[in-house]
């Protein structure tokens, strides 16, 4: 089966994504702590000191990786892709704990990729689209911060593309943008208290201000363009 | 309107209805719970978080019919949203400060002890179950020891975010443990289980006993 798929791929035939990732053809999937795109020991200034970054990555992210692996072990979810686990667990009355941990695995994986030392600016094209949906890039940042400040409890704030519209989405508790229909996550911010408490205590506003300075807009741009392309299929 | 006896000692949040809500005094000095819970934590948890909920609540009720309601009335009648969240968090935190005390902790005596052993088999079993519930609660929330007036048993309940047992008439709160990250992050970082150890060293069994007796008194008066 694998060789036939390989043969088809070599001939440039586009196969549905589900066939290409059929779980029985790959080894058992377990979650792992991904490599950070920047050195842990430097922190990610000005938003995270090394202490804060270390705590978040090595304690919280690692904990959800370990918890999710422990919870899916020996269950029907064990061989499945994270996104599929989440979607199935969301519809399963006894799947709440698995959903929570797997959502946080995915969310954190994505979070680290959204940042880069010094940040990177948005392309003119993306700035234009942000202006179409939010009046201006600055207004988008203001509204994104407002969502972050008003999120009560533990959750995340996202910039997403849905139906070719840029939107700000918030998720709480075990939420993940992949659980929302036709949503492409482009940018995500963790506003669980653990994301900022070591450096900022309760000053979430200062955290968001500093986070905006390290956003990797180049990555957002790539995801945006890919999402528009995917939506054409 | 009726104020539950168990709450009289701390629930007079304002002297008369035309005044705004005030942050109640802590029942002890800010360094009194150290080393289990540090003064720094109290400075932020009480001085910033709890204070902010009071400020927000006052801003939300100002020039609305809610400014004439008691805190408990607001909690019981508000729809989900900022008004409920802030009001409930004001109440929850006050109940939490009272659930802790310096030179407290250990095991209970008297009626509360009897009830715990009656319903859980042993204090150790109860302690393990409470710790498991509190430590295992995902994201923000609270763990409560309550008397369930339907089952007549003491039970452990957890609530999300600003959720409070006050909104469920069958539950009478006896103790609470705040498991929002801000409650323990300064002292214990992500180690919530260690924070629970601290909570057990501070748990105010006298407050729990007082709350239990107040429920019994209420039942006696009704019958």
Short mmCIF file of C-alpha atoms in Angstrom, two decimals:
data_model
loop_
_atom_site.label_atom_id
_atom_site.label_comp_id
_atom_site.label_asym_id
_atom_site.label_seq_id
_atom_site.Cartn_x
_atom_site.Cartn_y
_atom_site.Cartn_z
CA UNK A 1 0.00 0.00 0.00
CA UNK A 2 2.79 2.43 0.94
CA UNK A 3 4.68 1.77 -2.29
CA UNK A 4 1.51 2.32 -4.35
CA UNK A 5 0.93 5.61 -2.55
CA UNK A 6 4.57 6.51 -3.15
CA UNK A 7 4.16 5.69 -6.84
CA UNK A 8 1.05 7.87 -7.13
CA UNK A 9 2.80 10.71 -5.28
CA UNK A 10 5.77 10.52 -7.67
CA UNK A 11 3.39 10.95 -10.57
CA UNK A 12 2.13 14.13 -8.97
CA UNK A 13 -1.35 12.87 -8.19
CA UNK A 14 -2.84 14.84 -5.35
CA UNK A 15 -4.24 12.43 -2.78
CA UNK A 16 -6.72 13.38 -0.05
CA UNK A 17 -4.85 14.26 3.14
CA UNK A 18 -6.61 11.53 5.15
CA UNK A 19 -5.25 8.77 2.89
CA UNK A 20 -1.73 10.12 3.13
CA UNK A 21 -1.84 10.06 6.92
CA UNK A 22 -3.77 6.85 7.54
CA UNK A 23 -2.72 5.95 11.05
CA UNK A 24 -2.28 2.22 10.44
CA UNK A 25 0.51 2.98 7.97
CA UNK A 26 2.62 4.91 10.43
CA UNK A 27 4.14 4.03 13.76
CA UNK A 28 2.20 4.79 16.95
CA UNK A 29 2.01 8.54 17.37
CA UNK A 30 3.01 10.03 20.63
CA UNK A 31 3.30 13.68 21.44
CA UNK A 32 6.71 15.13 22.02
CA UNK A 33 8.02 18.45 23.17
CA UNK A 34 9.02 20.21 19.93
CA UNK A 35 12.33 22.03 19.56
CA UNK A 36 11.89 25.74 20.15
CA UNK A 37 12.67 27.91 17.10
CA UNK A 38 14.97 30.07 19.29
CA UNK A 39 17.33 29.34 22.20
CA UNK A 40 15.56 28.65 25.49
CA UNK A 41 18.37 30.05 27.62
CA UNK A 42 18.04 33.55 26.11
CA UNK A 43 14.35 33.86 26.87
CA UNK A 44 12.45 35.85 24.25
CA UNK A 45 12.91 39.46 25.19
CA UNK A 46 11.18 41.71 25.80
CA UNK A 47 8.23 39.40 26.40
CA UNK A 48 9.75 36.43 28.26
CA UNK A 49 12.74 36.25 30.53
CA UNK A 50 14.63 32.93 30.40
CA UNK A 51 12.92 32.05 33.69
CA UNK A 52 9.41 32.56 32.27
CA UNK A 53 10.16 30.82 28.97
CA UNK A 54 11.74 27.88 30.76
CA UNK A 55 8.75 27.46 33.07
CA UNK A 56 6.24 27.59 30.27
CA UNK A 57 8.09 25.27 27.93
CA UNK A 58 9.71 22.78 30.31
CA UNK A 59 6.97 22.60 32.91
CA UNK A 60 3.59 23.42 31.39
CA UNK A 61 4.07 22.35 27.78
CA UNK A 62 5.95 19.22 28.81
CA UNK A 63 3.20 18.38 31.33
CA UNK A 64 0.45 18.46 28.69
CA UNK A 65 2.61 16.35 26.37
CA UNK A 66 3.08 13.76 29.12
CA UNK A 67 -0.54 13.91 30.27
CA UNK A 68 -1.90 13.49 26.76
CA UNK A 69 0.33 10.48 26.07
CA UNK A 70 -0.65 8.89 29.35
CA UNK A 71 -4.36 9.44 28.68
CA UNK A 72 -4.42 8.13 25.10
CA UNK A 73 -2.27 5.09 25.85
CA UNK A 74 -4.26 1.90 25.34
CA UNK A 75 -7.29 3.76 23.93
CA UNK A 76 -8.71 4.07 20.43
CA UNK A 77 -6.97 7.45 20.20
CA UNK A 78 -3.50 6.05 20.62
CA UNK A 79 -2.62 5.84 16.93
CA UNK A 80 -4.36 8.97 15.78
CA UNK A 81 -3.18 12.38 14.69
CA UNK A 82 -3.65 15.10 17.34
CA UNK A 83 -6.21 16.98 15.29
CA UNK A 84 -8.28 13.84 14.77
CA UNK A 85 -8.05 12.95 18.47
CA UNK A 86 -9.40 16.38 19.37
CA UNK A 87 -12.28 16.22 16.91
CA UNK A 88 -13.34 12.76 18.06
CA UNK A 89 -12.85 13.46 21.75
CA UNK A 90 -14.94 16.63 21.43
CA UNK A 91 -17.91 14.45 20.49
CA UNK A 92 -17.23 11.86 23.17
CA UNK A 93 -18.80 12.34 26.62
CA UNK A 94 -15.84 10.65 28.31
CA UNK A 95 -13.23 12.39 26.13
CA UNK A 96 -13.01 15.70 28.00
CA UNK A 97 -9.68 15.09 29.71
CA UNK A 98 -8.09 13.83 26.47
CA UNK A 99 -9.47 16.80 24.56
CA UNK A 100 -8.16 19.27 27.14
CA UNK A 101 -4.63 17.91 27.12
CA UNK A 102 -4.40 17.37 23.35
CA UNK A 103 -5.78 20.85 22.67
CA UNK A 104 -3.11 22.32 24.90
CA UNK A 105 -0.44 20.22 23.14
CA UNK A 106 -1.49 21.62 19.77
CA UNK A 107 -1.96 25.16 21.08
CA UNK A 108 1.50 25.29 22.63
CA UNK A 109 3.21 23.78 19.58
CA UNK A 110 1.62 26.54 17.54
CA UNK A 111 2.35 29.30 20.06
CA UNK A 112 6.14 28.97 19.93
CA UNK A 113 6.06 29.23 16.13
CA UNK A 114 4.17 32.53 16.30
CA UNK A 115 7.12 34.35 17.82
CA UNK A 116 10.65 35.18 16.78
CA UNK A 117 13.40 37.24 18.43
CA UNK A 118 12.79 40.86 17.51
CA UNK A 119 9.57 39.96 15.71
CA UNK A 120 9.18 40.27 11.93
CA UNK A 121 6.93 42.74 10.14
CA UNK A 122 3.81 41.83 8.15
CA UNK A 123 3.99 41.90 4.35
CA UNK A 124 2.24 44.74 2.54
CA UNK A 125 -0.33 42.21 1.34
CA UNK A 126 -1.15 41.01 4.87
CA UNK A 127 -1.21 44.58 6.19
CA UNK A 128 -3.67 45.41 3.45
CA UNK A 129 -5.92 42.49 4.42
CA UNK A 130 -5.69 43.40 8.10
CA UNK A 131 -6.71 46.94 7.20
CA UNK A 132 -9.69 45.64 5.20
CA UNK A 133 -10.97 43.66 8.19
CA UNK A 134 -9.83 45.84 11.10
CA UNK A 135 -9.44 49.35 9.60
CA UNK A 136 -5.66 49.27 10.15
CA UNK A 137 -2.81 47.14 11.45
CA UNK A 138 -2.71 49.30 14.58
CA UNK A 139 -6.46 48.89 15.13
CA UNK A 140 -6.09 45.12 14.74
CA UNK A 141 -3.42 45.14 17.46
CA UNK A 142 -5.62 47.27 19.70
CA UNK A 143 -8.58 44.91 19.27
CA UNK A 144 -6.47 41.82 19.71
CA UNK A 145 -5.21 43.24 23.00
CA UNK A 146 -8.77 44.09 24.05
CA UNK A 147 -9.82 40.46 23.51
CA UNK A 148 -6.81 39.29 25.49
CA UNK A 149 -7.61 41.64 28.36
CA UNK A 150 -11.26 40.71 28.55
CA UNK A 151 -10.78 36.95 28.34
CA UNK A 152 -11.90 35.69 31.73
CA UNK A 153 -10.31 32.57 33.14
CA UNK A 154 -7.84 30.52 31.09
CA UNK A 155 -7.73 30.65 27.32
CA UNK A 156 -6.18 31.78 24.09
CA UNK A 157 -6.70 34.58 21.60
CA UNK A 158 -6.27 33.84 17.90
CA UNK A 159 -6.11 35.56 14.56
CA UNK A 160 -7.84 33.17 12.15
CA UNK A 161 -9.05 33.02 8.60
CA UNK A 162 -12.63 31.82 8.29
CA UNK A 163 -14.59 31.95 5.03
CA UNK A 164 -11.79 34.12 3.64
CA UNK A 165 -12.36 36.66 6.44
CA UNK A 166 -9.77 37.56 9.02
CA UNK A 167 -11.23 37.29 12.52
CA UNK A 168 -10.16 37.41 16.13
CA UNK A 169 -11.30 34.25 17.92
CA UNK A 170 -11.02 33.39 21.61
CA UNK A 171 -11.01 29.89 23.04
CA UNK A 172 -11.28 28.95 26.69
CA UNK A 173 -10.31 25.92 28.77
CA UNK A 174 -9.74 22.99 26.40
CA UNK A 175 -10.53 24.99 23.30
CA UNK A 176 -8.60 24.94 20.02
CA UNK A 177 -9.29 26.79 16.76
CA UNK A 178 -9.17 23.50 14.85
CA UNK A 179 -12.42 22.55 16.57
CA UNK A 180 -14.19 25.43 14.84
CA UNK A 181 -15.56 24.77 11.39
CA UNK A 182 -13.52 26.08 8.47
CA UNK A 183 -11.11 27.99 10.68
CA UNK A 184 -7.43 28.39 9.76
CA UNK A 185 -5.35 29.53 12.73
CA UNK A 186 -2.79 32.17 11.77
CA UNK A 187 -1.58 33.56 15.11
CA UNK A 188 -2.17 32.58 18.72
CA UNK A 189 -1.56 34.10 22.16
CA UNK A 190 -1.66 32.14 25.42
CA UNK A 191 -3.38 34.12 28.17
CA UNK A 192 -3.46 31.40 30.78
CA UNK A 193 -1.88 32.99 33.85
CA UNK A 194 1.06 30.58 33.68
CA UNK A 195 2.05 32.18 30.35
CA UNK A 196 2.99 35.46 32.04
CA UNK A 197 2.71 35.32 35.84
CA UNK A 198 6.41 34.75 36.61
CA UNK A 199 7.36 37.93 34.72
CA UNK A 200 4.24 40.07 34.99
CA UNK A 201 2.11 38.81 37.91
CA UNK A 202 -1.36 40.16 37.16
CA UNK A 203 -0.21 42.74 34.56
CA UNK A 204 -1.62 40.99 31.50
CA UNK A 205 -1.65 44.24 29.54
CA UNK A 206 2.13 44.64 29.79
CA UNK A 207 2.52 41.03 28.67
CA UNK A 208 0.40 41.57 25.58
CA UNK A 209 2.22 44.83 24.71
CA UNK A 210 5.56 43.02 24.82
CA UNK A 211 4.24 39.98 22.98
CA UNK A 212 3.15 42.16 20.06
CA UNK A 213 6.82 43.11 19.65
CA UNK A 214 7.93 39.51 18.98
CA UNK A 215 5.18 38.32 16.65
CA UNK A 216 6.61 36.55 13.62
CA UNK A 217 4.38 38.10 10.98
CA UNK A 218 6.37 36.36 8.25
CA UNK A 219 5.04 33.05 9.58
CA UNK A 220 1.54 34.48 9.82
CA UNK A 221 1.85 35.55 6.18
CA UNK A 222 2.87 32.05 5.09
CA UNK A 223 -0.06 30.49 6.94
CA UNK A 224 -2.41 33.13 5.53
CA UNK A 225 -1.37 32.44 1.93
CA UNK A 226 -1.54 28.70 2.44
CA UNK A 227 -5.00 29.00 4.01
CA UNK A 228 -6.29 30.98 1.04
CA UNK A 229 -4.84 28.34 -1.27
CA UNK A 230 -6.32 25.45 0.76
CA UNK A 231 -9.72 27.11 0.70
CA UNK A 232 -9.73 26.97 -3.06
CA UNK A 233 -10.01 23.18 -3.02
CA UNK B 1 -33.44 39.93 52.42
CA UNK B 2 -32.21 36.88 54.25
CA UNK B 3 -28.46 36.60 54.83
CA UNK B 4 -27.28 33.11 55.69
CA UNK B 5 -25.96 32.99 59.26
CA UNK B 6 -22.68 31.43 58.16
CA UNK B 7 -21.88 34.49 56.13
CA UNK B 8 -22.82 37.24 58.59
CA UNK B 9 -19.30 37.62 59.89
CA UNK B 10 -17.91 38.70 56.55
CA UNK B 11 -20.69 39.29 54.12
CA UNK B 12 -21.66 42.81 55.15
CA UNK B 13 -19.90 44.21 52.14
CA UNK B 14 -21.59 47.50 52.42
CA UNK B 15 -23.32 49.27 55.27
CA UNK B 16 -26.30 50.43 53.31
CA UNK B 17 -27.42 49.85 49.80
CA UNK B 18 -26.45 53.20 48.41
CA UNK B 19 -22.76 52.58 49.07
CA UNK B 20 -20.43 50.69 46.77
CA UNK B 21 -18.99 47.29 47.54
CA UNK B 22 -15.78 47.31 49.55
CA UNK B 23 -12.90 44.90 49.72
CA UNK B 24 -13.32 43.21 53.11
CA UNK B 25 -10.33 43.23 55.43
CA UNK B 26 -8.21 40.11 55.46
CA UNK B 27 -8.85 38.15 58.69
CA UNK B 28 -5.07 38.20 59.37
CA UNK B 29 -1.90 40.08 58.42
CA UNK B 30 -0.50 39.58 54.92
CA UNK B 31 2.51 37.69 56.24
CA UNK B 32 0.46 35.52 58.62
CA UNK B 33 0.14 32.56 56.26
CA UNK B 34 3.87 32.34 55.50
CA UNK B 35 5.77 30.22 54.75
CA UNK B 36 2.91 28.23 53.21
CA UNK B 37 1.49 31.20 51.33
CA UNK B 38 3.83 34.16 51.14
CA UNK B 39 3.18 37.82 51.85
CA UNK B 40 4.05 38.51 48.21
CA UNK B 41 1.25 36.20 47.08
CA UNK B 42 -1.21 37.92 49.42
CA UNK B 43 -0.11 41.31 48.12
CA UNK B 44 -1.06 40.25 44.61
CA UNK B 45 -3.89 37.82 45.28
CA UNK B 46 -5.70 40.03 47.79
CA UNK B 47 -4.24 43.43 46.97
CA UNK B 48 -4.51 43.18 43.18
CA UNK B 49 -6.80 40.35 42.02
CA UNK B 50 -9.47 40.50 44.73
CA UNK B 51 -9.35 44.30 44.77
CA UNK B 52 -9.79 44.43 40.99
CA UNK B 53 -12.91 42.25 41.15
CA UNK B 54 -14.41 44.67 43.69
CA UNK B 55 -13.52 47.68 41.52
CA UNK B 56 -14.94 46.03 38.40
CA UNK B 57 -18.12 45.06 40.25
CA UNK B 58 -18.67 48.62 41.41
CA UNK B 59 -18.18 49.92 37.89
CA UNK B 60 -20.63 47.36 36.53
CA UNK B 61 -23.43 48.03 39.04
CA UNK B 62 -23.10 51.83 39.11
CA UNK B 63 -26.26 53.56 37.91
CA UNK B 64 -28.02 50.23 37.29
CA UNK B 65 -30.70 48.44 39.36
CA UNK B 66 -27.97 46.05 40.52
CA UNK B 67 -26.45 48.72 42.75
CA UNK B 68 -29.37 48.16 45.14
CA UNK B 69 -28.89 44.41 45.34
CA UNK B 70 -26.82 42.48 47.84
CA UNK B 71 -23.78 40.63 46.57
CA UNK B 72 -25.50 37.27 46.91
CA UNK B 73 -28.58 38.54 45.06
CA UNK B 74 -26.41 39.71 42.17
CA UNK B 75 -24.61 36.36 42.05
CA UNK B 76 -27.88 34.45 42.04
CA UNK B 77 -29.61 36.59 39.41
CA UNK B 78 -26.88 37.68 37.00
CA UNK B 79 -26.59 35.95 33.62
CA UNK B 80 -23.19 34.54 32.66
CA UNK B 81 -20.85 37.41 31.90
CA UNK B 82 -18.71 40.11 33.51
CA UNK B 83 -21.26 41.05 36.22
CA UNK B 84 -21.58 37.45 37.42
CA UNK B 85 -17.84 36.82 37.06
CA UNK B 86 -16.77 39.78 39.14
CA UNK B 87 -19.49 39.45 41.78
CA UNK B 88 -18.84 35.74 42.23
CA UNK B 89 -15.10 36.24 42.40
CA UNK B 90 -15.56 38.89 45.10
CA UNK B 91 -17.60 36.41 47.15
CA UNK B 92 -15.42 33.38 46.39
CA UNK B 93 -12.23 35.14 47.44
CA UNK B 94 -13.68 36.34 50.72
CA UNK B 95 -14.81 32.80 51.47
CA UNK B 96 -11.31 31.59 50.54
CA UNK B 97 -9.50 33.98 52.93
CA UNK B 98 -11.76 32.73 55.68
CA UNK B 99 -11.07 29.11 54.71
CA UNK B 100 -7.45 29.69 55.70
CA UNK B 101 -5.94 30.77 58.99
CA UNK B 102 -2.51 31.04 60.59
CA UNK B 103 -1.72 28.29 63.14
CA UNK B 104 -4.50 26.17 61.69
CA UNK B 105 -4.45 23.18 59.36
CA UNK B 106 -4.15 19.58 60.46
CA UNK B 107 -7.24 17.55 61.17
CA UNK B 108 -10.67 18.78 62.23
CA UNK B 109 -12.45 18.05 65.49
CA UNK B 110 -16.10 17.97 66.44
CA UNK B 111 -19.11 17.80 64.16
CA UNK B 112 -17.21 18.48 60.95
CA UNK B 113 -14.80 15.66 61.68
CA UNK B 114 -17.68 13.28 62.43
CA UNK B 115 -19.41 14.20 59.19
CA UNK B 116 -16.26 13.74 57.12
CA UNK B 117 -15.58 10.31 58.59
CA UNK B 118 -19.25 9.34 58.22
CA UNK B 119 -19.28 10.23 54.52
CA UNK B 120 -15.72 9.44 53.43
CA UNK B 121 -14.73 6.60 55.76
CA UNK B 122 -11.65 8.34 57.07
CA UNK B 123 -10.07 11.78 57.12
CA UNK B 124 -7.19 10.45 55.00
CA UNK B 125 -9.55 9.28 52.27
CA UNK B 126 -11.32 12.64 52.30
CA UNK B 127 -7.99 14.49 52.11
CA UNK B 128 -6.82 12.42 49.16
CA UNK B 129 -10.08 12.94 47.31
CA UNK B 130 -10.12 16.68 47.93
CA UNK B 131 -6.50 17.01 46.81
CA UNK B 132 -7.20 14.92 43.70
CA UNK B 133 -10.20 17.06 42.77
CA UNK B 134 -8.37 20.32 43.39
CA UNK B 135 -5.13 19.28 41.69
CA UNK B 136 -6.91 17.63 38.77
CA UNK B 137 -9.23 20.52 37.98
CA UNK B 138 -8.37 21.67 34.46
CA UNK B 139 -7.72 25.41 34.06
CA UNK B 140 -9.15 28.00 36.47
CA UNK B 141 -11.62 27.29 39.22
CA UNK B 142 -12.33 26.30 42.80
CA UNK B 143 -12.58 23.16 44.89
CA UNK B 144 -15.23 23.16 47.62
CA UNK B 145 -16.23 21.14 50.63
CA UNK B 146 -20.01 21.46 50.83
CA UNK B 147 -22.93 20.03 52.72
CA UNK B 148 -25.42 18.69 50.20
CA UNK B 149 -28.84 19.24 51.75
CA UNK B 150 -30.42 16.65 49.45
CA UNK B 151 -28.08 13.77 50.22
CA UNK B 152 -27.37 15.12 53.72
CA UNK B 153 -23.71 14.36 53.04
CA UNK B 154 -20.55 16.42 52.93
CA UNK B 155 -19.23 16.32 49.40
CA UNK B 156 -16.39 17.68 47.29
CA UNK B 157 -17.38 19.81 44.31
CA UNK B 158 -15.31 21.77 41.79
CA UNK B 159 -16.40 24.81 39.81
CA UNK B 160 -14.92 26.50 36.73
CA UNK B 161 -13.57 30.06 36.59
CA UNK B 162 -15.88 32.23 38.73
CA UNK B 163 -18.31 29.37 39.35
CA UNK B 164 -19.61 29.27 42.89
CA UNK B 165 -21.68 26.76 44.87
CA UNK B 166 -23.81 29.71 45.96
CA UNK B 167 -25.83 29.29 42.76
CA UNK B 168 -26.88 25.75 43.66
CA UNK B 169 -29.40 25.83 46.53
CA UNK B 170 -28.66 22.28 47.64
CA UNK B 171 -25.00 23.10 48.33
CA UNK B 172 -23.97 24.82 51.53
CA UNK B 173 -20.31 25.86 51.31
CA UNK B 174 -18.04 24.85 54.19
CA UNK B 175 -14.54 25.49 52.75
CA UNK B 176 -12.98 26.48 49.46
CA UNK B 177 -9.58 26.25 47.72
CA UNK B 178 -8.75 28.64 44.88
CA UNK B 179 -7.04 26.74 42.04
CA UNK B 180 -6.63 29.63 39.62
CA UNK B 181 -2.92 29.81 38.77
CA UNK B 182 -2.64 33.25 40.38
CA UNK B 183 -3.36 31.60 43.76
CA UNK B 184 -0.12 29.63 43.74
CA UNK B 185 2.15 30.72 40.90
CA UNK B 186 4.41 33.03 42.92
CA UNK B 187 5.07 30.40 45.59
CA UNK B 188 4.75 27.10 43.76
CA UNK B 189 4.92 27.85 40.02
CA UNK B 190 3.17 24.97 38.24
CA UNK B 191 3.30 22.61 41.26
CA UNK B 192 -0.33 22.79 42.24
CA UNK B 193 -0.01 19.64 44.36
CA UNK B 194 2.54 21.42 46.56
CA UNK B 195 0.15 24.34 46.91
CA UNK B 196 -2.50 21.87 48.12
CA UNK B 197 -0.03 20.69 50.79
CA UNK B 198 0.21 24.34 51.86
CA UNK B 199 -3.58 24.63 51.89
CA UNK B 200 -3.81 21.61 54.22
CA UNK B 201 -1.37 23.36 56.58
CA UNK B 202 -3.65 26.40 56.72
CA UNK B 203 -7.18 25.01 56.43
CA UNK B 204 -9.46 26.76 58.89
CA UNK B 205 -11.54 23.95 60.41
CA UNK B 206 -13.17 26.38 62.84
CA UNK B 207 -14.66 28.22 59.86
CA UNK B 208 -15.90 24.94 58.36
CA UNK B 209 -17.43 23.93 61.73
CA UNK B 210 -19.07 27.34 62.04
CA UNK B 211 -20.56 27.01 58.53
CA UNK B 212 -21.81 23.50 59.26
CA UNK B 213 -23.49 24.58 62.50
CA UNK B 214 -25.08 27.50 60.70
CA UNK B 215 -26.70 25.11 58.23
CA UNK B 216 -27.97 22.90 61.08
CA UNK B 217 -29.35 26.00 62.83
CA UNK B 218 -31.08 27.06 59.65
CA UNK B 219 -32.69 23.62 59.29
CA UNK B 220 -33.72 23.65 62.94
CA UNK B 221 -35.44 27.02 62.55
CA UNK B 222 -37.28 25.87 59.44
CA UNK B 223 -38.60 22.65 61.01
#
